[in-house]
XYZ file of C-alpha atoms in Angstrom:
656
model
C 68.021 9.516 113.056
C 71.227 11.101 113.786
C 72.958 8.342 111.159
C 70.316 9.227 108.516
C 71.282 12.614 108.996
C 74.829 12.198 108.702
C 74.484 10.261 105.497
C 72.477 12.794 103.841
C 75.026 15.518 104.731
C 78.231 13.563 103.420
C 76.459 12.787 100.606
C 75.505 16.817 99.875
C 79.173 17.255 100.845
C 80.249 14.753 97.942
C 77.738 16.444 95.631
C 79.471 19.640 96.208
C 82.937 18.669 95.978
C 82.774 16.399 93.117
C 83.572 17.860 90.169
C 81.053 18.445 87.531
C 81.138 16.269 84.220
C 80.672 19.173 81.712
C 83.501 21.236 84.153
C 85.760 18.493 83.514
C 85.083 18.496 79.623
C 85.079 22.069 79.286
C 88.516 22.009 81.075
C 89.690 19.170 78.887
C 88.649 21.320 76.006
C 90.302 24.333 77.568
C 94.122 22.682 78.141
C 93.687 19.911 74.814
C 92.309 23.060 72.156
C 92.518 19.701 69.747
C 89.380 18.256 71.345
C 87.578 21.558 70.412
C 88.187 21.539 66.594
C 88.837 18.227 65.548
C 85.285 17.088 65.967
C 84.171 19.638 63.851
C 86.689 19.017 61.462
C 84.918 19.309 57.644
C 86.949 16.905 55.422
C 85.470 17.911 52.434
C 86.170 21.481 52.354
C 89.455 21.525 54.251
C 91.673 18.116 53.412
C 92.760 18.819 50.330
C 94.234 22.273 51.302
C 95.584 21.095 54.344
C 97.228 18.427 52.651
C 99.111 20.897 49.876
C 99.796 23.165 52.971
C 101.326 20.008 54.833
C 103.316 19.053 51.695
C 104.615 22.335 51.382
C 105.285 22.782 55.090
C 107.171 19.395 55.006
C 109.285 20.523 52.337
C 110.322 24.129 54.780
C 110.488 22.196 58.065
C 113.116 19.438 55.972
C 115.463 22.689 54.720
C 114.914 24.667 57.752
C 115.781 21.399 59.987
C 118.889 21.046 58.470
C 119.843 24.296 58.425
C 119.046 25.387 62.025
C 120.712 22.274 63.343
C 124.196 23.408 61.518
C 123.579 27.020 63.404
C 122.807 25.064 66.991
C 126.118 23.435 66.456
C 124.969 20.109 66.528
C 124.385 17.121 63.697
C 121.963 17.937 60.849
C 120.000 14.984 61.459
C 118.634 16.456 65.031
C 117.213 19.070 63.040
C 114.716 16.710 60.950
C 113.782 15.228 64.874
C 113.340 18.903 65.838
C 110.991 19.402 62.847
C 108.864 16.523 64.019
C 107.820 16.090 67.360
C 107.598 19.467 68.371
C 104.814 19.764 65.633
C 103.280 16.981 66.825
C 103.189 18.149 70.237
C 101.834 21.740 69.075
C 99.014 20.561 66.942
C 97.800 18.998 70.299
C 98.202 21.967 72.964
C 98.600 25.059 70.708
C 95.882 27.402 69.645
C 97.231 28.620 66.899
C 95.857 27.190 63.677
C 98.636 28.651 61.491
C 101.372 28.444 63.760
C 104.134 25.764 62.456
C 106.303 24.894 65.347
C 109.966 23.536 65.039
C 112.987 24.436 64.528
C 113.717 28.165 64.814
C 116.717 30.280 64.067
C 116.684 32.737 67.043
C 116.312 29.588 69.630
C 119.296 27.722 67.725
C 121.538 30.387 67.652
C 120.949 30.817 71.995
C 121.331 27.208 72.104
C 124.838 27.018 70.364
C 126.088 29.348 72.566
C 125.777 26.463 75.212
C 127.052 23.934 72.903
C 130.340 25.912 71.633
C 130.992 26.549 75.248
C 130.496 23.413 76.807
C 131.495 20.786 73.794
C 134.081 23.000 71.767
C 135.502 21.978 68.517
C 138.480 21.455 70.203
C 137.703 18.855 72.083
C 136.606 16.754 69.422
C 140.246 15.512 69.216
C 139.892 14.408 73.038
C 136.743 12.560 72.720
C 136.494 8.655 71.545
C 136.590 8.924 67.725
C 134.953 5.717 67.787
C 131.178 5.862 66.744
C 128.346 5.293 69.330
C 125.037 2.689 68.972
C 122.996 5.473 68.582
C 122.861 5.787 64.759
C 126.381 5.214 64.311
C 127.294 8.748 65.588
C 130.491 9.689 67.402
C 130.627 10.877 71.111
C 131.359 14.177 69.906
C 128.035 14.781 68.335
C 126.326 13.142 71.192
C 127.887 15.147 73.332
C 126.997 18.122 71.335
C 123.304 17.261 70.869
C 122.828 16.200 74.562
C 123.941 20.356 75.266
C 120.954 21.550 72.925
C 118.849 18.719 74.589
C 119.271 20.174 77.951
C 119.078 23.707 76.945
C 115.573 22.756 75.213
C 114.465 20.820 78.387
C 115.334 23.491 80.866
C 113.936 26.070 78.595
C 110.557 23.918 78.445
C 110.203 23.553 82.262
C 110.807 27.632 82.484
C 108.133 27.782 79.892
C 105.492 25.643 82.316
C 106.255 27.200 85.167
C 105.318 30.524 83.781
C 101.970 28.557 82.816
C 101.607 27.393 86.416
C 102.282 31.044 87.314
C 99.717 32.584 84.427
C 102.133 34.941 83.511
C 100.426 34.947 79.855
C 98.692 37.497 81.389
C 101.975 39.761 81.619
C 102.254 39.552 77.767
C 101.008 43.274 77.505
C 104.214 44.469 78.446
C 105.641 42.815 75.193
C 104.801 46.073 72.692
C 105.064 45.449 68.954
C 108.101 47.781 68.630
C 110.198 45.812 71.170
C 109.062 42.864 69.340
C 109.704 43.783 65.814
C 113.473 45.169 66.960
C 114.431 42.071 69.017
C 113.578 39.769 66.068
C 115.183 41.736 63.302
C 118.173 42.218 65.716
C 118.038 38.764 66.319
C 117.815 37.859 62.575
C 120.973 39.886 61.676
C 122.758 37.898 64.272
C 121.558 34.873 62.363
C 122.752 36.281 59.140
C 126.327 37.094 60.341
C 126.545 33.409 61.748
C 126.119 32.031 58.687
C 128.924 34.291 56.313
C 131.738 32.234 57.212
C 129.379 29.493 54.993
C 128.414 32.286 52.292
C 131.888 32.873 52.088
C 133.567 29.365 52.219
C 135.926 30.708 55.017
C 137.203 28.542 58.086
C 136.647 30.359 60.995
C 136.219 29.988 64.939
C 133.317 30.490 66.911
C 132.834 33.910 67.942
C 129.969 35.156 70.493
C 129.377 37.066 73.344
C 129.136 41.026 73.986
C 129.993 42.888 70.630
C 130.750 39.301 69.013
C 128.769 40.842 65.663
C 131.799 43.043 64.998
C 134.400 41.059 66.004
C 132.744 38.269 63.435
C 133.142 40.879 60.706
C 136.359 42.344 61.664
C 137.646 38.587 61.135
C 135.891 37.700 57.984
C 137.800 41.489 56.650
C 140.989 40.695 58.092
C 140.950 37.042 56.528
C 139.195 38.404 53.228
C 142.067 36.697 50.903
C 140.706 33.507 52.000
C 137.309 33.826 50.808
C 136.398 30.348 48.560
C 135.461 31.845 45.293
C 133.330 28.337 44.294
C 131.407 29.056 47.588
C 130.441 32.544 46.819
C 129.413 32.035 43.448
C 127.120 29.310 44.906
C 125.577 31.376 47.686
C 124.597 34.205 45.352
C 123.135 31.871 42.801
C 121.307 30.522 45.536
C 120.123 33.488 46.864
C 119.032 35.021 43.954
C 117.233 31.752 42.373
C 115.408 31.789 46.251
C 114.551 35.417 45.946
C 112.879 35.574 42.661
C 111.288 32.587 42.760
C 109.650 33.502 46.159
C 108.634 36.464 44.844
C 106.972 35.072 41.778
C 105.026 32.612 43.752
C 103.679 35.629 46.157
C 102.890 37.210 42.662
C 100.935 34.628 41.397
C 100.098 33.081 44.207
C 95.743 34.048 43.260
C 96.440 32.580 39.951
C 98.142 29.098 40.591
C 96.927 26.735 43.157
C 100.213 25.227 44.064
C 103.527 27.472 44.604
C 106.950 25.900 43.355
C 108.688 24.618 46.322
C 111.947 26.103 45.218
C 113.744 25.189 48.297
C 113.454 21.686 47.641
C 113.980 21.820 44.039
C 117.500 24.229 44.839
C 118.303 21.181 47.620
C 118.109 18.502 45.213
C 119.845 20.466 42.232
C 122.677 21.622 44.461
C 122.695 18.039 45.841
C 123.170 16.272 42.470
C 125.235 19.049 40.662
C 127.847 18.762 43.783
C 127.728 14.770 43.277
C 127.967 14.777 39.577
C 131.023 17.259 40.127
C 132.255 16.061 42.997
C 132.666 19.587 44.229
C 133.747 18.404 47.876
C 137.312 16.802 46.622
C 137.850 19.022 43.576
C 136.721 22.751 45.164
C 137.223 21.664 48.761
C 133.487 22.850 49.169
C 131.961 22.116 52.450
C 129.014 19.408 52.474
C 126.098 18.726 55.163
C 127.651 14.767 54.831
C 126.277 11.230 56.325
C 122.576 11.551 57.655
C 121.650 8.742 59.528
C 118.470 7.430 58.740
C 115.811 6.288 61.489
C 114.721 7.836 64.867
C 116.830 6.428 68.195
C 115.260 5.190 71.554
C 114.686 8.068 73.947
C 117.000 9.135 75.942
C 117.106 11.756 79.161
C 119.389 14.994 78.470
C 122.048 15.364 80.929
C 120.730 16.729 83.819
C 124.157 17.330 85.618
C 124.879 20.479 83.139
C 121.396 22.360 83.577
C 122.787 24.719 86.234
C 125.743 25.754 83.277
C 122.527 26.311 80.403
C 120.565 28.671 82.920
C 121.073 31.741 80.753
C 120.868 30.136 77.216
C 117.557 27.924 78.787
C 115.718 31.488 79.854
C 116.536 33.152 76.613
C 115.160 30.159 74.736
C 111.811 30.442 76.625
C 111.684 34.074 76.431
C 112.515 34.891 72.925
C 110.853 31.747 71.486
C 107.232 32.416 73.234
C 107.444 36.097 72.537
C 108.169 35.086 68.651
C 105.843 32.560 68.618
C 103.032 34.337 70.165
C 103.454 37.269 67.952
C 102.948 34.825 65.237
C 99.871 33.142 66.949
C 97.859 36.566 68.019
C 98.586 37.505 64.039
C 96.995 34.310 62.889
C 93.991 34.715 65.244
C 93.510 38.489 64.083
C 93.782 37.344 60.777
C 91.105 34.491 60.750
C 89.167 36.034 63.351
C 89.506 33.710 66.139
C 91.241 33.861 70.122
C 94.680 32.951 71.571
C 95.308 32.480 75.040
C 98.328 33.820 76.225
C 98.780 31.280 79.106
C 97.886 28.237 77.118
C 100.583 28.732 74.539
C 103.224 29.065 77.785
C 101.862 25.183 77.747
C 101.891 24.120 74.600
C 105.656 25.577 74.025
C 106.526 24.161 77.345
C 105.678 20.779 76.662
C 106.864 21.218 72.827
C 110.271 21.561 74.408
C 110.203 19.179 77.362
C 109.244 16.134 75.876
C 111.087 16.003 72.163
C 114.364 17.067 74.782
C 114.236 13.193 75.486
C 114.255 12.467 71.628
C 117.597 14.342 70.698
C 116.031 17.759 69.559
C 116.986 21.194 69.908
C 115.199 23.897 71.326
C 111.946 24.838 68.873
C 109.450 27.606 68.504
C 107.426 28.900 65.589
C 108.943 30.453 62.575
C 107.552 33.595 60.696
C 108.592 31.833 57.260
C 106.685 28.369 57.508
C 103.936 30.367 59.194
C 103.621 32.665 56.221
C 104.040 29.419 53.871
C 100.607 28.044 55.674
C 99.130 31.774 54.883
C 100.001 31.356 50.861
C 99.169 27.833 50.670
C 95.390 28.419 51.710
C 95.916 25.819 55.068
C 92.651 25.423 57.209
C 94.055 23.992 60.496
C 96.523 22.016 62.204
C 96.343 19.264 60.488
C 98.550 20.611 57.650
C 101.342 20.696 60.224
C 100.487 16.911 61.003
C 100.462 15.743 57.895
C 103.616 18.077 57.110
C 104.836 15.310 60.136
C 104.175 12.356 57.965
C 106.620 13.798 55.173
C 109.156 14.540 57.176
C 109.082 10.802 58.694
C 109.746 9.543 55.285
C 112.678 11.794 54.491
C 114.453 10.620 58.280
C 113.772 7.091 57.354
C 114.274 6.972 53.387
C 115.437 10.567 51.967
C 117.985 11.471 54.654
C 121.100 9.538 53.133
C 120.875 11.295 50.107
C 121.269 14.872 51.196
C 124.885 13.570 51.931
C 125.985 15.838 49.137
C 124.286 19.168 49.527
C 126.598 22.296 50.096
C 126.244 24.156 53.615
C 126.640 27.281 51.551
C 123.413 26.745 50.007
C 121.784 25.625 53.280
C 123.298 29.332 54.377
C 121.629 30.589 51.862
C 118.185 29.067 52.685
C 119.025 30.341 56.111
C 118.959 34.068 54.914
C 116.034 34.042 52.474
C 114.176 32.012 54.897
C 114.725 35.464 57.587
C 113.869 38.038 54.960
C 110.151 38.446 56.344
C 112.207 39.379 59.824
C 114.800 41.714 58.537
C 112.326 43.536 55.973
C 110.896 44.350 59.479
C 113.075 47.564 58.994
C 110.452 49.357 57.204
C 108.570 49.553 60.238
C 110.526 52.735 61.330
C 109.035 54.592 59.120
C 105.540 53.779 60.481
C 106.979 53.966 64.078
C 108.102 57.822 63.022
C 104.510 58.627 61.572
C 102.343 57.224 64.307
C 104.705 57.766 67.753
C 108.313 58.716 67.690
C 109.095 57.437 70.887
C 108.334 54.293 69.800
C 110.642 54.536 66.917
C 113.281 55.407 69.450
C 112.725 52.552 71.158
C 112.731 50.350 67.792
C 116.592 51.812 67.663
C 117.582 51.175 70.896
C 116.552 47.457 71.172
C 117.782 46.887 67.844
C 121.129 48.365 68.613
C 121.441 46.533 72.417
C 120.457 42.947 70.356
C 123.232 43.268 67.878
C 125.565 44.379 70.761
C 124.984 41.687 73.062
C 122.014 38.942 72.420
C 118.045 38.494 71.782
C 117.019 38.204 75.114
C 119.093 40.884 76.668
C 117.660 43.329 74.088
C 114.292 42.046 74.855
C 114.875 43.115 78.791
C 115.932 46.280 77.586
C 113.018 46.779 75.189
C 110.744 45.999 78.176
C 112.261 48.136 80.750
C 112.614 51.359 78.369
C 109.308 51.102 77.377
C 107.770 50.673 80.779
C 110.105 53.932 82.485
C 109.157 56.254 79.438
C 105.458 55.634 79.962
C 105.696 56.028 83.679
C 107.694 59.260 82.976
C 104.767 60.627 80.699
C 101.846 59.148 82.579
C 102.182 61.998 85.911
C 101.534 64.675 82.935
C 98.703 63.512 82.130
C 95.370 65.082 82.250
C 91.535 63.691 82.781
C 88.642 65.131 81.804
C 86.178 66.176 85.085
C 83.017 64.511 85.683
C 81.365 68.198 85.536
C 82.890 68.794 82.091
C 81.307 65.333 81.254
C 77.977 66.247 82.385
C 77.761 69.577 80.700
C 78.488 68.216 77.388
C 75.843 65.391 78.056
C 73.651 68.478 78.775
C 74.456 70.079 75.843
C 74.410 66.862 73.857
C 70.562 66.166 75.246
C 69.123 69.348 74.086
C 70.297 69.171 70.348
C 68.947 65.558 69.958
C 65.476 65.252 68.384
C 63.352 63.568 70.746
C 61.483 60.865 68.539
C 64.799 59.467 67.384
C 64.983 55.671 67.951
C 68.988 55.327 67.267
C 71.360 54.182 69.174
C 73.994 55.986 70.158
C 76.689 55.458 72.821
C 79.085 58.119 73.663
C 82.380 56.769 75.244
C 84.811 58.819 77.275
C 88.488 57.805 77.182
C 89.910 59.850 80.280
C 93.406 58.453 80.246
C 96.359 57.859 77.926
C 96.135 54.615 75.575
C 98.988 52.975 75.762
C 99.971 49.098 75.629
C 99.540 48.987 79.596
C 95.888 49.469 79.309
C 95.033 49.099 75.536
C 94.213 45.253 75.359
C 91.599 45.542 78.520
C 90.179 48.700 76.740
C 89.372 47.128 73.441
C 87.958 44.020 75.508
C 85.687 46.413 77.331
C 84.865 48.271 74.714
C 83.751 45.217 72.940
C 81.894 44.244 75.866
C 79.807 47.053 75.610
C 79.008 47.093 71.642
C 78.237 43.485 72.050
C 75.748 43.184 74.944
C 71.930 42.847 74.198
C 69.627 44.607 76.129
C 67.141 42.576 78.047
C 64.322 44.886 77.318
C 63.088 44.983 74.154
C 60.980 48.392 74.277
C 61.987 50.673 72.252
C 64.253 53.692 73.450
C 62.964 57.320 73.591
C 66.382 59.284 73.857
C 69.622 59.046 73.873
C 70.519 59.818 77.508
C 68.919 56.056 77.811
C 71.822 54.525 75.752
C 74.921 56.728 76.527
C 77.837 54.776 77.737
C 80.262 57.234 80.014
C 83.225 54.872 79.865
C 85.636 56.414 81.975
C 89.151 54.779 81.669
C 89.741 55.743 85.591
C 92.420 52.429 86.330
C 95.797 52.572 84.685
C 96.486 48.968 85.810
C 93.562 47.566 84.270
C 91.932 49.999 81.982
C 88.191 48.923 83.170
C 85.470 50.318 81.387
C 82.883 51.814 83.785
C 79.161 51.715 82.956
C 77.088 52.069 85.656
C 73.985 53.572 85.832
C 73.806 52.716 81.872
C 71.820 50.211 79.065
C 73.253 48.698 76.270
C 71.984 49.449 72.673
C 69.444 47.246 71.235
C 68.585 48.646 68.015
C 69.732 47.574 64.885
C 71.784 50.487 63.906
C 74.112 51.459 66.134
C 76.465 54.550 66.342
C 79.607 54.665 68.713
C 81.278 58.068 69.727
C 84.500 58.100 71.204
C 85.184 61.546 73.290
C 89.076 61.597 73.352
C 89.264 64.720 74.926
C 91.319 63.017 77.651
C 93.717 60.966 75.843
C 96.337 63.343 76.393
C 99.176 60.929 74.681
C 99.433 57.257 72.981
C 101.836 55.018 71.511
C 102.055 52.735 68.759
C 99.744 49.937 70.842
C 97.283 52.422 71.312
C 96.696 53.602 67.562
C 96.850 50.338 66.546
C 94.139 49.594 68.863
C 91.826 52.348 68.290
C 91.873 52.029 64.204
C 91.340 47.566 64.980
C 88.343 48.765 67.211
C 86.952 51.298 63.933
C 87.558 48.487 61.856
C 85.964 45.442 63.705
C 82.971 47.969 64.311
C 82.454 48.842 61.059
C 82.376 45.204 60.041
C 79.292 44.737 62.592
C 77.485 47.785 60.744
C 77.891 50.176 64.043
C 79.197 53.902 62.990
C 82.099 54.938 64.910
C 82.888 58.985 65.195
C 86.015 60.068 67.222
C 85.395 63.457 68.552
C 87.881 66.188 70.261
C 91.153 63.876 68.790
C 94.760 66.104 68.651
C 96.149 66.658 65.636
C 99.068 63.883 66.204
C 95.996 61.317 66.858
C 94.715 62.366 63.348
C 97.450 61.684 61.857
C 98.728 58.784 63.311
C 95.180 57.031 63.128
C 95.180 57.886 59.279
C 98.706 56.749 58.786
C 98.446 53.318 60.486
C 94.983 52.240 59.222
C 92.926 51.942 56.417
C 89.901 54.443 57.214
C 87.325 55.547 55.586
C 87.739 58.651 53.778
C 84.157 58.962 52.125
C 82.785 60.246 55.075
C 84.412 61.964 58.251
C 84.677 60.458 61.053
C 86.950 63.097 63.057
C 84.522 65.941 64.826
C 85.864 68.760 67.004
C 83.050 67.864 69.499
C 80.861 65.424 70.648
C 77.661 67.619 69.714
C 78.973 68.243 66.143
C 79.362 64.382 65.757
C 75.828 63.790 66.929
C 74.921 66.510 64.548
C 76.256 64.422 61.858
C 74.207 61.112 63.109
C 71.164 62.806 63.129
C 71.707 64.759 59.929
C 72.743 61.054 58.252
C 69.376 59.412 59.452
C 67.401 62.115 58.422
C 69.141 61.337 54.986
C 68.211 57.651 55.216
C 64.380 58.729 56.317
C 63.905 60.822 53.426
C 65.503 58.317 50.856
C 63.298 55.374 52.299
C 60.362 58.179 51.690
C 61.538 58.564 47.975
C 61.430 54.820 47.586
C 58.187 54.501 48.869
């Protein structure tokens, strides 16, 4: 009897501690998003647009791979590898359906600091000049890619550690103004690094604090050494690229396939340089020999990891922040969700694994993501298709790019950064919405160009937190007594026969980047909640939601003693009397909530708004100007809802 009991207990214990098959399946889908979307892939609807987008993306990947490899101070062929392997890994683990991972200007610039510091150009003569067994490249080139691969490996490890620690939840500290300023400043650095190629000037590698200004000082001191042929070819390339891309954008709705101007320019420039022998005739710098094929895997040199720790942190943070912003923008545009922690895993693996395959640090690029938008990509299949064409270039077409002028590659880099550089236009938006965010943008940009992208990012985050903490002690909240008095006044003015659902939500704290995301999630949870009871509600008091943002740390919505709305038509009244101040993130959250509710046929009204909030929301978003949405009080908003309902009833009677 005792043995039977023990056996029964052991079986029960095993069942309790054995993971359910469904749980394992859900975990796999959560960690391998490709298992979620691949089985549902619609070949008939999605394959053609994904194929077209994949071909266009491959052109960008090849051009930017060559360009960003040179920016990273390694041989151009390693940029082609960096355009292939990270894209495959992200397609498996990443959640951004329109995010094109590969070589990235900002991470390339950061890794170049380590490459030039540990393997400077002056050491070329000290290394063995004989070619190695790896693609016939010199030992000098292999030492350089070894440093870049070490930066990629350690940066990926840092991202994986952040995934294990679940630090994706801390991304709310990265506000839009800080990210915009950091990426704009970093793009300015990249453009500056390409000046020597655009002008054809021979100059030493300059980096470090204030290196931005030292580069231009060197250029002006040596202005007489500018190569006229390189300058003219650079100007012509930039004009052609900008003009054709603008025409593609202008007529993208009328033409199904955009002109791959990057590819056309690369072919035309290489052919012209070959025919006129510009390398020898005018001394024009060209890409040079590009070997074909992929070498066997090799581990990055682990003995230099401590020496590249600073650059690795820069790659991990800057690459993740820029990529996450693109993934979130893609998710918002196409109505799906992105897990911040899963993105840490995807980008960490996209850096760690390719580092064994001679790849430079990777991340998502704005130009490639925008290209996927414009060409109508549907899923990550577009990125996988692009990898096929990149592979063809690596094995067959690469050697033909020997004659490609460096000034043309530099022009492609500069024009590819247009999306980041035009973020200067955001300054007007920040000035009209929140002048403090405008000041944060300016100061973050200045720190970025004076020091580095990771320094600017860190300064922007610290500055934002300090300013918010300084403003919060002066914030006032709405008392519960005032709220009850308002409810009583609303009840006496309401018609008792109404069946229209009205939710009254009071915002009792400032709405800033610290609590905006949680507030949005809680509010949508209330709106989407379905009532278990199917009986109609008799008055407004049964569906009021007195949501008090009483906690700054998480922005939770308290919905005690309340019931969700269950009618078909629902109205939402946001009482903003307790919203004493806000920032750009808070305003964007409110506007996006308004537009989202509008798409769900939920009428949204805002009461007790300050003049600055009304001005900021009106400037930021495409609000409905045909009917009023801002009111002096909650009863005034309720009155409008009631009158609209009566008008609707009268219209229904007249139709009958």
